[in-house]
Coordinates of C-alpha atoms and ligand atoms in Angstrom, one line a residue:
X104 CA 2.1 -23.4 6.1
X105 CA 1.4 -24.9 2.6
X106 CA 3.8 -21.3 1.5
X107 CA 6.5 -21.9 3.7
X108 CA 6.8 -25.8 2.7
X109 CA 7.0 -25.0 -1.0
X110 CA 9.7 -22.2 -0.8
X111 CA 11.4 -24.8 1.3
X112 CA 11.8 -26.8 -1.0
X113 CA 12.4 -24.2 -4.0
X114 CA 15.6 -22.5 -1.4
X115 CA 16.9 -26.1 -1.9
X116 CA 16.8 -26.5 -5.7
X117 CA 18.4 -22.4 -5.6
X118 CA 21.3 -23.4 -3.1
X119 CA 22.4 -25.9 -5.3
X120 CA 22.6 -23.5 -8.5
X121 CA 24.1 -20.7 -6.7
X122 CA 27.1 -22.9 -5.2
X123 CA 27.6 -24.2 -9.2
X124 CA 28.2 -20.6 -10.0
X125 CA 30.3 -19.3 -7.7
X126 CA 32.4 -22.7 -7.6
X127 CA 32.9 -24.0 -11.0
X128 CA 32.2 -20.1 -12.8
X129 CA 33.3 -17.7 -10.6
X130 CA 36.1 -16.3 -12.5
X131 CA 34.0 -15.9 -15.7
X132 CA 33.2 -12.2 -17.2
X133 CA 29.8 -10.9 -17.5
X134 CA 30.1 -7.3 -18.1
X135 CA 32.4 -4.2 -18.1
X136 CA 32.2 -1.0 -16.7
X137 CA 32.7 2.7 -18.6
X138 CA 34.2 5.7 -17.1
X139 CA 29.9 7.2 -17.5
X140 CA 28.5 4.2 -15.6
X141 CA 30.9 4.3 -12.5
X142 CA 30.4 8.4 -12.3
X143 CA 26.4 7.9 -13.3
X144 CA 24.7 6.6 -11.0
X145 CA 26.1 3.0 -11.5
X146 CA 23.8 2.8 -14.3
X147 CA 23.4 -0.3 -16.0
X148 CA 26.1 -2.6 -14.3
X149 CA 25.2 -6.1 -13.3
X150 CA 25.8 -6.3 -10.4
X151 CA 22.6 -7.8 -8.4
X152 CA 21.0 -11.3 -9.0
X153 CA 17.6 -11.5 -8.6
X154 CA 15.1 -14.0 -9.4
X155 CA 11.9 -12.5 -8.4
X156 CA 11.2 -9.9 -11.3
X157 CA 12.9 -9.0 -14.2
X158 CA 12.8 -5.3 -16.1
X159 CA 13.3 -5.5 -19.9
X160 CA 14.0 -2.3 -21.1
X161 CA 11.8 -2.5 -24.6
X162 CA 9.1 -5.1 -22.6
X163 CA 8.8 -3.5 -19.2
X164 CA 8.4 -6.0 -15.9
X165 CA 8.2 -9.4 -15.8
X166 CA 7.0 -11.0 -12.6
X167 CA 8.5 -14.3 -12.0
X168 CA 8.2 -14.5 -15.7
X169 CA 4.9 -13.4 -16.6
X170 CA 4.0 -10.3 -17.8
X171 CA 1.6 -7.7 -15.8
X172 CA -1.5 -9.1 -17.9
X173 CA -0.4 -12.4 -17.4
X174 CA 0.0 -11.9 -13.8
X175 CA -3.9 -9.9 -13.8
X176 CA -5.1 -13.2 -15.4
X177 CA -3.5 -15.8 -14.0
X178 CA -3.5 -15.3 -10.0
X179 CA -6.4 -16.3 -8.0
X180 CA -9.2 -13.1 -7.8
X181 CA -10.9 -12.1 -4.6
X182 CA -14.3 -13.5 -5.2
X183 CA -16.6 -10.7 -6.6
X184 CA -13.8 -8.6 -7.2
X185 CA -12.1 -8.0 -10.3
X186 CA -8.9 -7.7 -9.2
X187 CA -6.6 -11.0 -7.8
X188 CA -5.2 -11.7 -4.4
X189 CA -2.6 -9.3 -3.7
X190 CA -1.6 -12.6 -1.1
X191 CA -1.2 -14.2 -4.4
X192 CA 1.2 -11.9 -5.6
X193 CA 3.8 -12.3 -2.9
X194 CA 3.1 -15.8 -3.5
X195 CA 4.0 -15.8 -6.6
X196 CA 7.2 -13.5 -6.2
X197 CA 8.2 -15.9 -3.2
X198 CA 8.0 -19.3 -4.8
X199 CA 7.8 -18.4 -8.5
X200 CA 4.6 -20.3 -8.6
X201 CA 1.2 -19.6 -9.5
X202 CA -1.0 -20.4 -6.2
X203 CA -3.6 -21.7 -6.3
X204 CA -7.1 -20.3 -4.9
X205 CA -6.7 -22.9 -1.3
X206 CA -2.5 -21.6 -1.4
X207 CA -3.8 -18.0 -1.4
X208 CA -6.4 -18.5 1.0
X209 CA -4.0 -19.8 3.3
X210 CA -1.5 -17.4 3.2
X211 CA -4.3 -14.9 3.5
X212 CA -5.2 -16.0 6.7
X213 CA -1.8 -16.5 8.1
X214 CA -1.2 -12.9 7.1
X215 CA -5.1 -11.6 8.7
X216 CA -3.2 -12.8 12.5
X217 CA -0.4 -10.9 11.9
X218 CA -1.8 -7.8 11.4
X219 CA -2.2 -5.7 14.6
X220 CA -0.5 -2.4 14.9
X221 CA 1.3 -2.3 18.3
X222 CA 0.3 -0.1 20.4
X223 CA 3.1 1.8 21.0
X224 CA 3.5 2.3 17.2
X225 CA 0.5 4.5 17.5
X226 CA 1.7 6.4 20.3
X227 CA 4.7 7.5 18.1
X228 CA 2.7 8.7 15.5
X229 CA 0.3 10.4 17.6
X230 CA 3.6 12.5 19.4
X231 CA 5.1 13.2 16.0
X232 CA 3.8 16.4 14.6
X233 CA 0.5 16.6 12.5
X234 CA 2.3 18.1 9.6
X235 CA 5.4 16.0 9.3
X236 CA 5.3 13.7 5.4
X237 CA 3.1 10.3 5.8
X238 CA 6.4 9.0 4.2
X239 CA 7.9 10.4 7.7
X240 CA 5.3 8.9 9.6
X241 CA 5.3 5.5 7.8
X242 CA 8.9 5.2 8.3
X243 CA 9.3 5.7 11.3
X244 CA 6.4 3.4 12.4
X245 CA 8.4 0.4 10.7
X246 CA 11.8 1.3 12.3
X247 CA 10.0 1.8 15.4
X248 CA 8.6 -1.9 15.2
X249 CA 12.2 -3.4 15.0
X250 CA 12.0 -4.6 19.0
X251 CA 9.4 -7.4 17.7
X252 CA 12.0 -8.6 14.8
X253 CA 12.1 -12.5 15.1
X254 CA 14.9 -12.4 12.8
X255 CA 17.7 -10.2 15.3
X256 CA 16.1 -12.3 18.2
X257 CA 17.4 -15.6 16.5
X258 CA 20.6 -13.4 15.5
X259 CA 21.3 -12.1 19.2
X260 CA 20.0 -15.5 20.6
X261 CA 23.2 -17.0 18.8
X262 CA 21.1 -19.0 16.7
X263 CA 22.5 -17.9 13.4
X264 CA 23.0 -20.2 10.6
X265 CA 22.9 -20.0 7.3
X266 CA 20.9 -22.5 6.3
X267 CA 18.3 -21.7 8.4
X268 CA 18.4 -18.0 8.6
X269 CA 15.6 -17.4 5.9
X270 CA 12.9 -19.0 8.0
X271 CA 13.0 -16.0 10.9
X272 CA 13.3 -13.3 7.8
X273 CA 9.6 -15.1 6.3
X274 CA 8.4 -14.4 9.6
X275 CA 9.3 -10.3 10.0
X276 CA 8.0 -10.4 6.5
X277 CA 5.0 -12.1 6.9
X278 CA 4.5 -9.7 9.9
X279 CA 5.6 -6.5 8.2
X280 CA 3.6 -7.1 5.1
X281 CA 0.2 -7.8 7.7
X282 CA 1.0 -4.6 9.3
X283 CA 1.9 -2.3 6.6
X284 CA -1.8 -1.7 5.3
X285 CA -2.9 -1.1 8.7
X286 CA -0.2 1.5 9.6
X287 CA -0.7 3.1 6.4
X288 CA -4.3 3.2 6.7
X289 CA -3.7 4.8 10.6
X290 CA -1.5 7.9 9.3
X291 CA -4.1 8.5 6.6
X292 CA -7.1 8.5 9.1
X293 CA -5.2 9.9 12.3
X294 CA -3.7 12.9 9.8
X295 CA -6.2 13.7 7.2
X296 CA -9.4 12.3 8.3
X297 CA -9.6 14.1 11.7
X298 CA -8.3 10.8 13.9
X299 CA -10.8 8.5 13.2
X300 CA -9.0 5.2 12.7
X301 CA -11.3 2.2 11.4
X302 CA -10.4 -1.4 12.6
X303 CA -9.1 -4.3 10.5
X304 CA -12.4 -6.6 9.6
X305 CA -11.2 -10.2 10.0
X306 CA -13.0 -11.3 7.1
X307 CA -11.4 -9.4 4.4
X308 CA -8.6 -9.6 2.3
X309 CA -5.4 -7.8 2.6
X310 CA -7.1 -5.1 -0.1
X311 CA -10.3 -5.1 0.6
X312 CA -9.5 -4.7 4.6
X313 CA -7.6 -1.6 3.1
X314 CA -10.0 -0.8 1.5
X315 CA -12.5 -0.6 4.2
X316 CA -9.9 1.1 7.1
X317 CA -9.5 4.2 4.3
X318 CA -12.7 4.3 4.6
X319 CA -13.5 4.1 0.8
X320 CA -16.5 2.2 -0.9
X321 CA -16.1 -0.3 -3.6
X322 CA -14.4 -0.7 -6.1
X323 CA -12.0 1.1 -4.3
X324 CA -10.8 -2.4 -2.6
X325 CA -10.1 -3.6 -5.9
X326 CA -7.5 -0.1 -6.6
X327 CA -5.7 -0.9 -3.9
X328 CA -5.7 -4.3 -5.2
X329 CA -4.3 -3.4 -8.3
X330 CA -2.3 -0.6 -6.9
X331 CA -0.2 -3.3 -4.2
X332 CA 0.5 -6.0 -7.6
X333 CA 1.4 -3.8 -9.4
X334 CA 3.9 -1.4 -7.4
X335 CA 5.2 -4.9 -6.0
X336 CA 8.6 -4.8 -7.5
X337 CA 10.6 -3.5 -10.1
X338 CA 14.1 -5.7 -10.3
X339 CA 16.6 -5.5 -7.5
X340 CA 18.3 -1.9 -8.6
X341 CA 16.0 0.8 -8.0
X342 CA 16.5 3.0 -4.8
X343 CA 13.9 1.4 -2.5
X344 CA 14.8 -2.4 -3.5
X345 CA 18.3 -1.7 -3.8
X346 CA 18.9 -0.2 -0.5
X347 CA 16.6 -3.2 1.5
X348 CA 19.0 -5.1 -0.1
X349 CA 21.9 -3.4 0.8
X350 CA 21.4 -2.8 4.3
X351 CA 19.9 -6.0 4.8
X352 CA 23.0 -7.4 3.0
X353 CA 24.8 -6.3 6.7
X354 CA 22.1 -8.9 8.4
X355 CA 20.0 -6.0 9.3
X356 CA 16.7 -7.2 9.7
X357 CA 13.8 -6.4 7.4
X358 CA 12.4 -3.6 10.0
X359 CA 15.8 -1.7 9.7
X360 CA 16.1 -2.7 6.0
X361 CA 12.4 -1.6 4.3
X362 CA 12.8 1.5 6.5
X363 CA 16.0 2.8 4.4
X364 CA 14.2 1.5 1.6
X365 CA 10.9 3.6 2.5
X366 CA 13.7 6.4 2.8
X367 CA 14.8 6.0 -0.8
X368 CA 11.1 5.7 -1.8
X369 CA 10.4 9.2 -0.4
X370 CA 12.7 11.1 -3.3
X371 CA 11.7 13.0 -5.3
X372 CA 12.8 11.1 -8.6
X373 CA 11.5 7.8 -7.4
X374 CA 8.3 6.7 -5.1
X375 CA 7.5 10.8 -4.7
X376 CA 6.9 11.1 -8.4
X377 CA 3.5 9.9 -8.5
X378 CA 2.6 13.0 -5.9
X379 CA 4.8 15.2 -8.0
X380 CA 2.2 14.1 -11.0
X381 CA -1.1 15.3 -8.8
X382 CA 0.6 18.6 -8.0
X383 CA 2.1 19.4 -11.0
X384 CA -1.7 18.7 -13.4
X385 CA -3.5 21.3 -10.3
X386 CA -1.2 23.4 -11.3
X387 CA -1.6 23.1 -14.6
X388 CA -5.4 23.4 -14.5
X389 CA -5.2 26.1 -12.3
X390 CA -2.9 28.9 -14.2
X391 CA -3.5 27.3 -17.7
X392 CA -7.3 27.1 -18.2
X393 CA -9.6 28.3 -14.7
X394 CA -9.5 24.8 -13.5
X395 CA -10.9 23.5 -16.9
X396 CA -9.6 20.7 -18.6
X397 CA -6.8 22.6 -20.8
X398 CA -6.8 22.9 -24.2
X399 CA -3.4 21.2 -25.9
X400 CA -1.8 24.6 -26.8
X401 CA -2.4 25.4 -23.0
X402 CA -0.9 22.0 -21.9
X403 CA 1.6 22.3 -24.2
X404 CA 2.6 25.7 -22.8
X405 CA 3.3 24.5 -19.4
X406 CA 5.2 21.6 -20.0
X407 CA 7.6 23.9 -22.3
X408 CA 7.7 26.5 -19.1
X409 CA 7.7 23.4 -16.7
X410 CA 11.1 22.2 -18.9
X411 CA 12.5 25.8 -18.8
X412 CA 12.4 26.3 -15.7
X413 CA 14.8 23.3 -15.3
X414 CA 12.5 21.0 -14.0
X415 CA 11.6 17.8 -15.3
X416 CA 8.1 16.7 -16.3
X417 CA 7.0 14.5 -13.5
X418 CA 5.8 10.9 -14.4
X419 CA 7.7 10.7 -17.8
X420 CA 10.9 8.8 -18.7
X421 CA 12.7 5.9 -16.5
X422 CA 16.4 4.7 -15.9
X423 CA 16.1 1.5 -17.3
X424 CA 12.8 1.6 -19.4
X425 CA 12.7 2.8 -23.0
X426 CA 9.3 2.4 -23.5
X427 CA 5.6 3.2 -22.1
X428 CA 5.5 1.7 -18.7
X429 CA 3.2 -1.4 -18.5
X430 CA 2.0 -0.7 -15.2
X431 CA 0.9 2.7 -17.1
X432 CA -1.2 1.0 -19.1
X433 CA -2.6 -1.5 -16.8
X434 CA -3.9 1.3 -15.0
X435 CA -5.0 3.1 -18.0
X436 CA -7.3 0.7 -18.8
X437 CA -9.1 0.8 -15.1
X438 CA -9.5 4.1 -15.3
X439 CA -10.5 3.9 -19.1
X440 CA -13.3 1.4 -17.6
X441 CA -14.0 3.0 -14.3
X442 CA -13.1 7.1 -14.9
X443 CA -13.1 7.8 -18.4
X444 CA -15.1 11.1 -17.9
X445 CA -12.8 12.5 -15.1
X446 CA -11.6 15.7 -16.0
X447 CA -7.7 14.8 -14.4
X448 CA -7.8 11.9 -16.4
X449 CA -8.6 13.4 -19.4
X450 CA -5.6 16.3 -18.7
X451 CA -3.6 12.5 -18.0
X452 CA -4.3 11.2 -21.3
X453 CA -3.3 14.4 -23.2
X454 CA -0.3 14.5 -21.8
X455 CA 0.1 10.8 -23.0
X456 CA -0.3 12.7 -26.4
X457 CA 1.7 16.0 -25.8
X458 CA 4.4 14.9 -23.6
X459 CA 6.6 12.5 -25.4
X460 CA 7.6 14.3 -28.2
X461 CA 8.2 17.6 -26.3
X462 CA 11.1 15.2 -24.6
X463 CA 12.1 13.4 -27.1
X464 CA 12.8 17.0 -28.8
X465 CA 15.4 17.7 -26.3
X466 CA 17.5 14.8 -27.6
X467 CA 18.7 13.7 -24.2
X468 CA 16.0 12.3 -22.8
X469 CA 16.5 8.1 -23.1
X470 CA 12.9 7.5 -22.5
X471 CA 10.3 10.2 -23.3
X472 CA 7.6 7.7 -22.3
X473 CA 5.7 7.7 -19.5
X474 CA 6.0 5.5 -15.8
X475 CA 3.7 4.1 -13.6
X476 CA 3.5 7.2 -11.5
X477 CA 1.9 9.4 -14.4
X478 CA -1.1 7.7 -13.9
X479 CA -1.8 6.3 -10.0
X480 CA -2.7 9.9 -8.8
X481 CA -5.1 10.4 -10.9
X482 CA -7.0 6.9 -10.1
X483 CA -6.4 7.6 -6.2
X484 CA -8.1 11.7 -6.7
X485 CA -10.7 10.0 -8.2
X486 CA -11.9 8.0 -5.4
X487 CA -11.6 10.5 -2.7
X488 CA -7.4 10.5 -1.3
X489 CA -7.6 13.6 -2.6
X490 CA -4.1 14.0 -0.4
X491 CA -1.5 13.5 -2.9
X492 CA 1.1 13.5 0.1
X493 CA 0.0 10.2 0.9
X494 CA 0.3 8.9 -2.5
X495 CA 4.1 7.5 -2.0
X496 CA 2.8 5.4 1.4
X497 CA 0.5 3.1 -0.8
X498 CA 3.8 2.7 -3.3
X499 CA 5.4 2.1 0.0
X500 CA 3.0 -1.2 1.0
X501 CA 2.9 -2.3 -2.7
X502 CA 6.3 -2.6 -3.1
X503 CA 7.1 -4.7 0.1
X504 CA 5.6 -7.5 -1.7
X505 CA 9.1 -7.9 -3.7
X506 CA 11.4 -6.1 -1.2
X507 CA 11.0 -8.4 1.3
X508 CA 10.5 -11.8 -0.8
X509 CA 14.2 -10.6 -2.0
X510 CA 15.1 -10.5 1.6
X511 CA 14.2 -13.6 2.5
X512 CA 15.9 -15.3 -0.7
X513 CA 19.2 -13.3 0.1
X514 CA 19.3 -15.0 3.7
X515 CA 18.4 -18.6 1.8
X516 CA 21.3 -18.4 -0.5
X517 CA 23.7 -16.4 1.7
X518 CA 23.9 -13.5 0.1
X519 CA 27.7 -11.7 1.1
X520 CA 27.7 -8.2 2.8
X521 CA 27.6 -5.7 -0.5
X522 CA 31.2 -3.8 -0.7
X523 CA 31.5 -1.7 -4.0
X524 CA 35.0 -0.3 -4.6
X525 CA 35.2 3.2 -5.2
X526 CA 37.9 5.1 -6.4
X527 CA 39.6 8.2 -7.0
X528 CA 38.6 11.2 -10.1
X529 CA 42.9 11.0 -10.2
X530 CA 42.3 7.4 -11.0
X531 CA 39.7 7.5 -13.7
X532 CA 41.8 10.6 -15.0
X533 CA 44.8 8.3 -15.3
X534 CA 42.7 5.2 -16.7
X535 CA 41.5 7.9 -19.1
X536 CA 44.7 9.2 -20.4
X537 CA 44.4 12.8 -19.0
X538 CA 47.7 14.5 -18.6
X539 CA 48.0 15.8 -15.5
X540 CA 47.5 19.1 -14.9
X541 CA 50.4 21.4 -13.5
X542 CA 50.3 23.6 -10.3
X543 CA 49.8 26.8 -12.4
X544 CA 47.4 25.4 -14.5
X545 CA 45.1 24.5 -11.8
X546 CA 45.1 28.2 -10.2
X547 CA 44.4 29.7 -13.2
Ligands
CMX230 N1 11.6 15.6 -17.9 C1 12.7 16.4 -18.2 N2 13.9 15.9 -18.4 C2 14.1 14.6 -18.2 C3 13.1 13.7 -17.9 C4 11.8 14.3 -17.7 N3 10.7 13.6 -17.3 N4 13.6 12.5 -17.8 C5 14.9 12.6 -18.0 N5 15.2 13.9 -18.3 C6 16.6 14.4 -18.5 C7 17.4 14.1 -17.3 O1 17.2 15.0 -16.2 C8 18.8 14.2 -17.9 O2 19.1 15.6 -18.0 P1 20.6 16.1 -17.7 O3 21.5 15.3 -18.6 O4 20.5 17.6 -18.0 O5 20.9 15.8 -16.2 C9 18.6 13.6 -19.3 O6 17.2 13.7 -19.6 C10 19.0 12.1 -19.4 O7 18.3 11.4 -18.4 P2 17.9 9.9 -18.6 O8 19.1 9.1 -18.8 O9 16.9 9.8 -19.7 O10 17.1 9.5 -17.3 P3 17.8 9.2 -15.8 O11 18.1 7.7 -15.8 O12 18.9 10.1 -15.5 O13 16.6 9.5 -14.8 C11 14.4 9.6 -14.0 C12 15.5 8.7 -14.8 C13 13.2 8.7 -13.7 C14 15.0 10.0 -12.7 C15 14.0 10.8 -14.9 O14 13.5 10.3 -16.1 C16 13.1 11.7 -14.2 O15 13.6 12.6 -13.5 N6 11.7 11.6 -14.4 C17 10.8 12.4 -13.8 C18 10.6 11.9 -12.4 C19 9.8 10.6 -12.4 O16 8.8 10.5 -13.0 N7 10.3 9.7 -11.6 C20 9.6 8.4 -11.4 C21 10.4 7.2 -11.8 C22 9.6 5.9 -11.7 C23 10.1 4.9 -10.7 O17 10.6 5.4 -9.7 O18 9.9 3.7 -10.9

């Protein structure tokens, strides 16, 4: 496999970097650690290495080093599509190169034999109950698919070794990543399109087959397209990524690991924003202005009362981003070329307007802007998944594009076990210079 021969030879070139920096410069310093970071959310510590993507807080992500429109250029595109490869894309995150159009075609095939569901995947789904979250149902169908992990049958085979242990993780991900549009597509038809499930077609790529088991005509082939490069990754410290790491960090394989991440994804503040979004505009429309695209004074009404309330506005603001979100804007300009007249994408771009400096008026908001998620509802309505429930799966197969490349550079370089010390609020106290407080001073 013209994939598997170059990242061979790119784990080599890595190996040797890695064992530089943790034998000749492993004492030295990169960064230290506040009292608000260690109680917040671990915000901002370096503590991951990742070469795969890269988020820059004022530029937004870079892909192997190439910015989203870079990456919407530069990759090989599905011929008369306008969108590229999302095969090209893992590519890319895997080797750091760009394929090239035979590379992509390749992989693409190697991925079109992998991609049937097991059967007894579907008979899981099928006992689970009608009304439990696609997320739910999604994750359950990857954990369930552990028993075919070549990874933990080279593990408990005694085959282990470090040098070799990334080639079984390329296979589970090559696998999982054929699979995961299939299963997703199966929940949407089994659950919301009265069990009808469409087969895989052989002769299509990974979007356009998606495409084409939703059910949904052109250029819907080329959203999904777009939707899987650009939810691919998003550096190695948000939940989902994070947590694959983490658990895989324990030599879990990527079954066990991208179904804690899909776990993660499913919150509320992360990968379930972008259903949030849908939910929270209907609403909107609904008790603002009939149904009608609101006026701004309308809009602006509701996000005050939204904010009130003590909720937050869904689709705005980021932990590590202090500006609009380029995969915002990517997908802006689709649906400026493919939607403009839309009436939820016309309530979308006012809140574009209206939104920001209702935040940034609160003066603790770091990033009033908003994220990808404001925006991929909206696109998704438009061409008939009108059930935002299911909005958070296709996150869920987009983003195992970088996940599981990370994986399977973690097992090439050797990656420890992750061990965070924690310690005690008497400890920070101390550190802090907080007299203790007495007995009767603490009943009081
Ligand atoms: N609406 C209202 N308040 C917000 C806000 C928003 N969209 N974004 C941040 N704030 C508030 C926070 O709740 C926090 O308030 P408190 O101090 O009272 O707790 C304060 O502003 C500071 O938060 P922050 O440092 O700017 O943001 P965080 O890193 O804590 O949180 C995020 C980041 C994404 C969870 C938050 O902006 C949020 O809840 N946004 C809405 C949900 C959303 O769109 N999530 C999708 C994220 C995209 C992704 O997963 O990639």
């Amino acid at each position: 496999m013209l994939l598997k021969d170059q990242l061979a030879e790119k784990i080599s070139q890595q190996r040797t970097r890695t064992t530089k920096l943790l034998k000749e410069f492993g004492d030295v310093k990169i960064d230290e650690v506040t009292i608000s970071q260690v109680v917040g959310g671990m915000r901002g510590i370096k503590s991951m290495v990742t070469d795969i993507s890269y988020l820059d807080p004022e530029e937004g992500i870079r892909f192997r080093g190439y910015t989203i429109p870079e990456v919407m250029e530069k990759l090989p595109k599905v011929p008369g599509g306008e969108m590229p490869y999302v095969e090209g894309q893992f590519y890319l995150l895997l080797t750091g190169e760009i394929p090239t159009l035979e590379e992509v075609q390749e992989l693409a095939e190697e991925l079109k034999s992998r991609r049937a569901l097991p059967e007894y995947v579907k008979d899981i789904l099928r006992a689970m109950p009608r009304d439990a979250h696609p997320m739910t149902m999604f994750t359950a169908g990857i954990v369930a698919m552990q028993r075919e992990s070549k990874f933990a049958k080279y593990y408990n085979e005694g085959h282990f070794n470090k040098n070799t242990a990334w080639e079984p993780m390329l296979e589970d991900a090559l696998d999982l990543i054929a699979k995961l549009p299939v299963l997703g597509a199966y929940i949407y038809r089994m659950k919301y399109r009265g069990d009808t499930f469409i087969p895989s077609t052989p002769d299509l790529d990974l979007g356009g087959d998606f495409a084409n088991m939703m059910g949904i005509a052109k250029p819907y082939d080329d959203v999904a397209r777009m939707y899987f490069i650009l939810h691919a990754d998003h550096e190695s410290g948000n939940v989902s990524a994070h947590t694959a790491h983490l658990v895989g960090s324990a030599l879990s394989d990527v079954y066990y690991a991208y179904s804690a991440a899909m776990a993660g994804l499913a919150g509320p503040l992360h990968g379930l924003a972008n259903q949030e979004v849908l939910k929270w505009i209907q609403e909107l429309m609904k008790t603002q202005s009939g149904g009608q695209v609101p006026t701004q004074d309308e809009l602006k009404k509701f996000v005050e009362a939204t904010l009130s309330s003590g909720q937050v506005v869904p689709g705005y603001g980021h932990a590590v981003l202090r500006k609009t979100d380029p995969r915002y804007m990517a997908q802006r300009e689709f649906a400026l070329a493919h939607l403009k007249d839309d009436p939820i994408f016309k309530v979308v771009s006012m809140l574009f307007e209206v939104v920001p400096p209702i935040l940034s008026s609160l003066g603790k908001v770091k990033n009033p802007w908003p994220n990808v998620d404001a925006q991929s509802g909206v696109i998704q309505w438009h061409y008939g998944v009108v059930e935002y429930d299911f909005y958070t799966v296709l996150f869920g197969i987009g983003r195992s594009l970088g996940v599981l490349a990370n994986l399977v550079w973690d097992r090439a370089l050797g990656y420890s076990i992750e061990r965070p010390k924690s310690v005690t609020t008497d400890m920070l106290e101390e550190w802090a210079g907080i007299p203790k407080p007495n007995h009767a001073e603490l009943v009081r």
